[in-house]
Coordinates of C-alpha atoms and ligand atoms in Angstrom, one line a residue:
M1115 CA 76.2 51.8 92.1
R1116 CA 78.3 54.3 90.8
K1117 CA 78.9 53.9 87.1
R1118 CA 82.5 53.3 85.8
I1119 CA 84.6 54.6 83.0
L1120 CA 87.8 53.7 81.1
A1121 CA 90.5 55.6 79.2
G1122 CA 94.1 55.0 78.4
I1123 CA 96.9 57.1 76.7
T1124 CA 99.4 55.9 74.6
P1125 CA 103.3 56.7 75.2
S1126 CA 103.5 57.7 72.0
G1127 CA 105.9 60.9 70.5
D1128 CA 107.9 61.5 73.5
G1129 CA 105.6 60.3 76.4
T1130 CA 104.9 64.3 77.0
L1131 CA 101.2 64.9 77.1
H1132 CA 100.3 68.5 75.5
I1133 CA 97.0 70.9 75.7
G1134 CA 95.0 68.5 73.4
N1135 CA 95.4 65.6 74.8
Y1136 CA 94.4 67.5 78.2
L1137 CA 91.5 68.7 76.5
G1138 CA 90.2 66.0 74.4
A1139 CA 91.0 63.5 77.1
V1140 CA 92.4 63.9 80.9
R1141 CA 90.4 67.3 81.8
Q1142 CA 87.0 65.5 81.2
F1143 CA 88.3 62.0 82.8
I1144 CA 89.5 64.1 85.8
E1145 CA 85.8 65.7 86.1
L1146 CA 84.0 62.1 85.9
T1147 CA 86.2 61.0 88.9
K1148 CA 83.5 62.9 91.0
S1149 CA 81.0 60.9 89.9
H1150 CA 82.5 57.6 88.5
D1151 CA 84.9 55.0 89.4
C1152 CA 87.8 55.4 86.7
F1153 CA 90.4 53.3 85.1
L1154 CA 93.3 54.9 83.4
M1155 CA 95.5 53.3 81.9
V1156 CA 98.9 53.9 80.4
A1157 CA 99.0 51.7 77.0
D1158 CA 102.6 51.3 76.5
L1159 CA 101.4 47.8 74.8
H1160 CA 100.1 49.7 72.0
A1161 CA 103.2 52.0 71.5
L1162 CA 105.0 48.9 70.8
T1163 CA 103.4 48.5 67.0
T1164 CA 105.4 52.1 66.4
I1165 CA 108.1 52.0 69.0
Q1166 CA 110.8 49.3 68.8
E1167 CA 113.8 50.7 71.1
R1168 CA 114.0 49.3 74.3
E1169 CA 115.6 52.8 75.5
T1170 CA 113.0 54.9 74.0
L1171 CA 109.8 53.0 75.0
S1172 CA 110.5 52.4 78.6
N1173 CA 111.4 56.8 78.9
N1174 CA 108.6 57.3 77.1
T1175 CA 106.3 55.0 79.2
E1176 CA 108.2 57.0 82.6
T1177 CA 107.7 60.2 81.2
L1178 CA 103.5 59.7 80.7
I1179 CA 103.6 57.9 83.9
L1180 CA 104.7 61.4 85.6
N1181 CA 102.7 63.8 83.7
E1182 CA 99.5 61.5 84.3
L1183 CA 99.9 61.5 87.3
A1184 CA 101.3 65.1 87.9
L1185 CA 97.7 66.7 85.8
L1186 CA 95.3 64.2 87.8
G1187 CA 96.7 64.8 91.4
D1188 CA 94.2 63.4 93.6
L1189 CA 94.1 59.5 93.0
S1190 CA 91.1 58.4 95.0
H1191 CA 88.0 56.6 92.9
I1192 CA 91.2 56.3 90.0
V1193 CA 92.8 52.7 89.5
F1194 CA 95.9 54.0 87.7
F1195 CA 97.9 51.6 85.8
R1196 CA 100.1 50.3 83.5
Q1197 CA 98.5 48.2 80.6
S1198 CA 101.6 45.9 80.4
D1199 CA 101.4 44.9 84.2
V1200 CA 97.9 43.5 83.5
P1201 CA 98.6 39.7 80.9
M1202 CA 94.8 39.9 80.9
H1203 CA 95.2 42.5 77.7
T1204 CA 97.1 40.5 75.7
E1205 CA 95.4 37.0 76.3
L1206 CA 91.6 38.8 75.6
T1207 CA 93.3 40.1 72.7
W1208 CA 94.1 36.4 71.4
I1209 CA 90.2 35.6 72.0
L1210 CA 88.7 38.7 70.3
N1211 CA 90.9 38.1 67.4
N1212 CA 89.0 34.7 66.8
I1213 CA 85.7 36.4 66.6
T1214 CA 86.6 39.7 64.6
P1215 CA 86.6 40.1 61.1
M1216 CA 89.2 41.1 58.7
G1217 CA 87.4 43.5 57.3
L1218 CA 85.8 45.2 60.1
L1219 CA 89.7 46.0 60.8
K1220 CA 90.6 47.2 57.7
R1221 CA 87.9 50.0 57.6
A1222 CA 89.6 51.3 60.8
H1223 CA 91.1 54.8 60.4
A1224 CA 94.8 54.1 61.3
Y1225 CA 95.3 51.2 59.2
K1226 CA 93.5 53.0 55.8
D1227 CA 95.8 56.2 57.2
K1228 CA 98.8 54.1 56.8
L1229 CA 98.2 52.2 53.4
Q1230 CA 97.7 55.6 52.0
K1231 CA 100.8 57.1 53.1
D1232 CA 102.8 55.2 50.3
M1233 CA 103.2 52.1 52.6
T1234 CA 102.8 48.7 51.2
L1235 CA 101.4 45.8 53.4
D1236 CA 105.1 44.4 53.9
D1237 CA 105.2 47.8 55.9
I1238 CA 102.4 47.3 58.1
N1239 CA 102.7 45.4 61.3
L1240 CA 100.0 42.9 62.4
G1241 CA 100.0 45.3 65.7
L1242 CA 99.1 47.7 64.3
F1243 CA 96.4 46.3 62.1
N1244 CA 95.2 44.5 65.0
Y1245 CA 95.2 47.6 67.4
P1246 CA 91.5 48.2 67.6
I1247 CA 91.4 44.1 69.0
L1248 CA 94.0 45.3 71.7
M1249 CA 91.6 48.1 72.4
A1250 CA 89.1 47.0 72.7
S1251 CA 90.4 44.1 75.0
D1252 CA 91.2 47.3 76.9
I1253 CA 87.8 48.5 77.7
L1254 CA 85.8 45.5 77.6
L1255 CA 87.6 43.8 80.5
Y1256 CA 86.6 46.8 82.6
K1257 CA 82.9 46.7 81.9
P1258 CA 83.1 50.8 82.0
D1259 CA 80.0 52.6 81.1
L1260 CA 81.6 55.6 79.3
V1261 CA 84.8 55.9 77.7
P1262 CA 85.9 59.6 77.4
V1263 CA 88.0 60.2 74.2
G1264 CA 88.5 62.4 71.5
R1265 CA 86.8 61.8 68.2
D1266 CA 90.1 60.2 67.0
Q1267 CA 89.4 57.5 69.2
K1268 CA 85.9 57.5 68.7
Q1269 CA 86.2 54.9 65.3
H1270 CA 87.7 52.3 68.3
V1271 CA 85.0 52.4 70.3
E1272 CA 82.9 51.9 67.9
I1273 CA 84.7 48.7 66.6
T1274 CA 84.3 47.3 70.0
R1275 CA 81.1 47.6 70.6
D1276 CA 80.8 45.3 67.3
I1277 CA 83.3 43.1 68.6
A1278 CA 81.6 43.0 72.2
E1279 CA 78.1 42.2 70.3
R1280 CA 80.0 39.6 67.9
F1281 CA 81.0 37.7 71.6
N1282 CA 78.1 37.7 73.6
K1283 CA 76.1 36.4 70.5
T1284 CA 79.0 33.9 69.1
F1285 CA 79.4 32.6 72.9
K1286 CA 75.4 33.1 73.7
A1287 CA 76.3 34.6 77.0
K1288 CA 76.1 38.0 78.2
V1289 CA 80.1 38.7 79.2
F1290 CA 79.9 42.4 77.9
P1291 CA 77.9 45.5 78.2
L1292 CA 78.3 47.5 75.5
P1293 CA 80.2 50.9 76.4
D1294 CA 79.4 54.6 75.0
P1295 CA 82.0 57.0 73.9
F1296 CA 82.0 60.2 75.6
I1297 CA 83.1 62.5 73.2
P1298 CA 82.1 66.6 74.4
E1299 CA 81.8 68.3 71.1
E1300 CA 83.9 71.2 72.1
V1301 CA 87.1 69.4 72.5
A1302 CA 86.0 66.1 70.4
V1303 CA 89.4 67.5 68.0
I1304 CA 91.6 70.6 69.3
M1305 CA 93.5 72.0 66.6
G1306 CA 97.3 72.2 66.9
T1307 CA 98.9 75.6 66.8
D1308 CA 99.2 76.1 63.3
G1309 CA 95.7 76.2 62.9
K1310 CA 95.1 73.4 60.0
R1311 CA 95.4 70.0 62.0
K1312 CA 94.8 68.4 64.9
M1313 CA 96.9 68.9 67.3
S1314 CA 99.5 65.7 67.6
K1315 CA 103.1 65.6 68.6
S1316 CA 104.2 63.9 65.1
L1317 CA 103.0 66.9 63.7
G1318 CA 105.3 70.0 66.0
N1319 CA 102.1 71.4 66.4
I1320 CA 101.3 71.5 70.2
I1321 CA 101.5 73.4 73.5
S1322 CA 103.0 71.4 76.1
I1323 CA 102.4 71.1 79.5
F1324 CA 105.3 70.1 81.4
E1325 CA 108.2 71.3 79.2
S1326 CA 110.6 74.3 80.2
E1327 CA 109.0 78.2 80.7
E1328 CA 111.0 79.0 77.6
T1329 CA 109.9 76.4 75.4
I1330 CA 105.9 76.9 76.6
R1331 CA 106.6 80.5 75.4
K1332 CA 107.8 79.8 72.4
Q1333 CA 105.2 77.1 71.2
V1334 CA 102.5 80.1 72.4
M1335 CA 104.1 82.8 70.3
S1336 CA 104.4 80.3 67.2
T1337 CA 100.7 80.1 67.5
Y1338 CA 98.3 80.5 64.5
T1339 CA 96.3 83.9 64.8
D1340 CA 94.7 86.0 62.2
P1341 CA 97.2 86.3 59.0
T1342 CA 95.0 89.3 57.4
R1343 CA 96.3 91.7 60.7
I1344 CA 99.6 93.3 60.1
H1345 CA 99.5 96.2 62.4
K1346 CA 98.7 96.5 65.8
T1347 CA 95.5 99.5 64.6
D1348 CA 94.2 96.4 61.9
P1349 CA 91.2 95.2 62.8
G1350 CA 91.4 92.1 64.0
H1351 CA 90.0 88.3 63.9
I1352 CA 88.8 85.9 66.7
E1353 CA 87.4 83.3 64.2
G1354 CA 90.2 80.4 63.8
N1355 CA 92.2 82.3 65.6
M1356 CA 94.3 79.7 67.7
V1357 CA 95.4 82.1 70.7
F1358 CA 91.7 83.2 71.6
R1359 CA 90.4 79.3 71.3
Y1360 CA 93.1 78.3 73.5
L1361 CA 91.8 81.2 75.9
D1362 CA 88.2 80.3 75.8
F1363 CA 89.4 77.4 78.0
F1364 CA 92.3 78.5 79.8
G1365 CA 91.0 82.3 80.4
E1366 CA 89.2 83.8 82.8
K1367 CA 85.7 84.7 80.5
G1368 CA 85.6 88.5 81.8
K1369 CA 89.2 89.4 80.7
V1370 CA 88.8 87.0 77.5
D1371 CA 85.5 88.5 76.3
Q1372 CA 87.4 92.4 77.0
L1373 CA 90.6 91.0 75.0
K1374 CA 88.6 89.9 72.1
K1375 CA 86.6 93.3 72.1
L1376 CA 89.9 95.5 72.0
Y1377 CA 91.2 92.8 69.0
I1378 CA 88.4 93.2 67.3
E1379 CA 88.8 96.9 67.4
G1380 CA 92.3 96.9 66.8
N1381 CA 93.4 98.1 70.0
I1382 CA 95.8 95.5 71.2
S1383 CA 98.6 93.6 69.8
D1384 CA 99.4 89.8 69.2
I1385 CA 101.9 89.7 71.7
E1386 CA 99.8 91.0 74.3
V1387 CA 97.3 88.3 73.8
K1388 CA 99.7 85.6 73.2
N1389 CA 101.4 86.9 76.8
Y1390 CA 98.2 86.9 78.5
L1391 CA 97.8 83.0 76.9
Y1392 CA 101.0 82.2 78.3
D1393 CA 100.6 83.7 81.8
S1394 CA 97.0 81.8 81.8
L1395 CA 98.7 78.6 81.4
M1396 CA 101.1 78.7 83.6
K1397 CA 99.4 79.3 86.3
I1398 CA 96.4 76.8 85.8
F1399 CA 99.3 74.3 85.1
A1400 CA 101.2 75.4 88.2
P1401 CA 99.9 73.0 90.7
A1402 CA 100.9 70.1 88.0
R1403 CA 103.9 71.4 87.5
K1404 CA 105.1 70.8 91.1
R1405 CA 103.8 67.7 91.6
Y1406 CA 105.7 66.5 88.5
Q1407 CA 108.7 67.4 89.8
D1408 CA 107.6 66.1 93.2
L1409 CA 107.4 62.9 91.5
R1410 CA 110.2 62.8 89.9
S1411 CA 112.0 63.0 92.7
N1412 CA 109.9 60.5 94.4
P1413 CA 110.1 57.2 92.5
Q1414 CA 109.4 54.7 95.4
K1415 CA 106.0 56.4 95.7
V1416 CA 105.3 56.2 91.6
R1417 CA 105.9 52.4 92.5
E1418 CA 103.6 51.8 94.7
I1419 CA 100.8 53.7 93.2
L1420 CA 101.9 51.9 90.1
E1421 CA 101.4 48.3 92.3
T1422 CA 98.6 49.4 93.7
G1423 CA 97.0 50.5 90.6
A1424 CA 98.1 46.6 89.0
V1425 CA 96.8 44.7 91.8
K1426 CA 93.3 46.6 91.5
A1427 CA 93.1 46.3 87.9
R1428 CA 94.5 42.6 87.6
G1429 CA 91.7 41.8 89.8
V1430 CA 88.6 43.1 87.7
A1431 CA 90.4 42.2 84.4
G1432 CA 90.9 38.2 86.4
A1433 CA 87.4 37.8 87.1
T1434 CA 86.3 38.8 83.2
M1435 CA 88.4 37.0 82.1
M1436 CA 87.1 33.8 84.3
E1437 CA 83.6 34.9 82.5
V1438 CA 85.2 34.8 79.3
R1439 CA 87.2 31.4 79.8
D1440 CA 84.0 29.9 80.8
A1441 CA 81.6 31.3 77.9
V1442 CA 84.3 30.4 75.3
G1443 CA 84.7 26.6 76.7
L1444 CA 88.6 26.8 78.2
T1445 CA 87.4 25.5 80.5
N1446 CA 86.9 21.0 81.8
S1447 CA 86.2 19.2 84.6
Y1448 CA 89.5 18.8 85.3
S1449 CA 90.3 22.7 84.8
F1450 CA 92.3 24.0 87.9
F1451 CA 93.6 28.0 86.6
S1452 CA 92.4 30.5 88.8
Y1453 CA 94.0 34.0 88.3
Ligands
LIG718 P1 95.9 59.1 72.0 O1 97.1 58.5 73.1 O2 96.8 59.1 70.7 O3 95.5 60.4 72.6 C1 94.6 60.2 74.1 C2 93.8 61.1 74.1 O4 94.0 62.2 73.8 C3 93.1 62.4 72.7 N1 93.3 63.4 72.1 C4 93.0 64.6 71.5 N2 91.4 64.9 72.0 C5 91.3 66.4 70.8 N3 92.3 66.8 70.1 C6 93.1 66.0 69.8 N4 94.2 67.3 69.4 C7 93.9 65.0 71.1 N5 94.9 64.5 71.4 C8 94.8 63.6 71.7 C9 92.7 60.9 71.7 O5 91.5 60.9 71.3 C10 92.7 60.0 73.3 O6 91.5 60.2 73.9 N6 94.4 54.1 71.5 C11 94.3 55.3 72.2 C12 95.0 55.0 74.0 C13 94.1 53.9 74.3 C14 92.7 53.8 74.6 C15 92.4 52.6 75.3 C16 91.6 54.8 75.3 C17 94.5 52.7 74.7 N7 93.3 51.9 75.0 C18 91.1 52.5 75.8 C19 90.5 54.9 75.7 C20 90.1 53.2 76.0 C21 95.3 56.5 71.8 O7 96.2 56.2 71.0 O8 95.5 58.0 72.0

């Protein structure tokens, strides 16, 4: 039997994807589709913890859906769906709430980080505190073997394992297998164009995938290189140089090695190397950028993809929920419920 993977992306920021999301999550996911059955979810319920404006949530979700579909291209072996189209996610969350100690959630990074940023308990909504349980539900409903994520989400997968074990033990039923995170070391954290912090929309240190050519060129040109290098003839450093870091993923190896040599010798300018990065990005993402435009002008097709995905996802999630209901005793001799 083919193994199964599940991944999710939240439509936060403005819903657009950057190369950090691509390298940290989507690229692995595409690679794994060759050998695994895959579930990929647009986690719009997660976005509600921070986005509480109707238009914004709905626009972001649409944008993310188009971005993801454009990157994926071939959808065979992928069940692509929107989290809020599958009500079992919120249902399981309630059940898991009851076996999850608050202490476990208090140790979650996302919550601890918020508390440190001058926020009091009154500024943090319960959804944000509870977020790891919703994510555990996202994962456990599909019983995946692997969950491909960036390192920032590793703790959430560990919490998921903990919750799954507690459930199985509390109800003396082997409902949930324990999923493993899948985090290749070289892409565990993609640093931003500032070279200092994780690439993240909210920090403005990203290189976009679907923005205009002009925007992407600007992002590439502002990427951190080697601050000790003033003139083209100064010997340059590759370590910590984000342009070369990105080129290791997006450039052609032979050409990148040659550029590195010239850079170290002081025989090439920053601009020339950045131009090569820009051209490489445009080349690699050209098919996805084209698909993005096609999808934008074909809403009916997108709708059909989501409908098909939701039906398949509900089938799998519903079967798991029947086991869950049975295990916890949400059933009796007069029960008639089925999904
Ligand atoms: P999100 O939307 O913040 O990010 C989506 C995926 O991209 C990865 N990622 C990165 N990886 C490496 N370097 C970076 N700079 C970088 N930025 C983002 C994230 O680790 C993530 O894998 N809670 C999740 C979404 C989610 C989910 C799930 C994931 C909801 N349910 C179930 C897996 C399984 C989140 O907010 O990711």
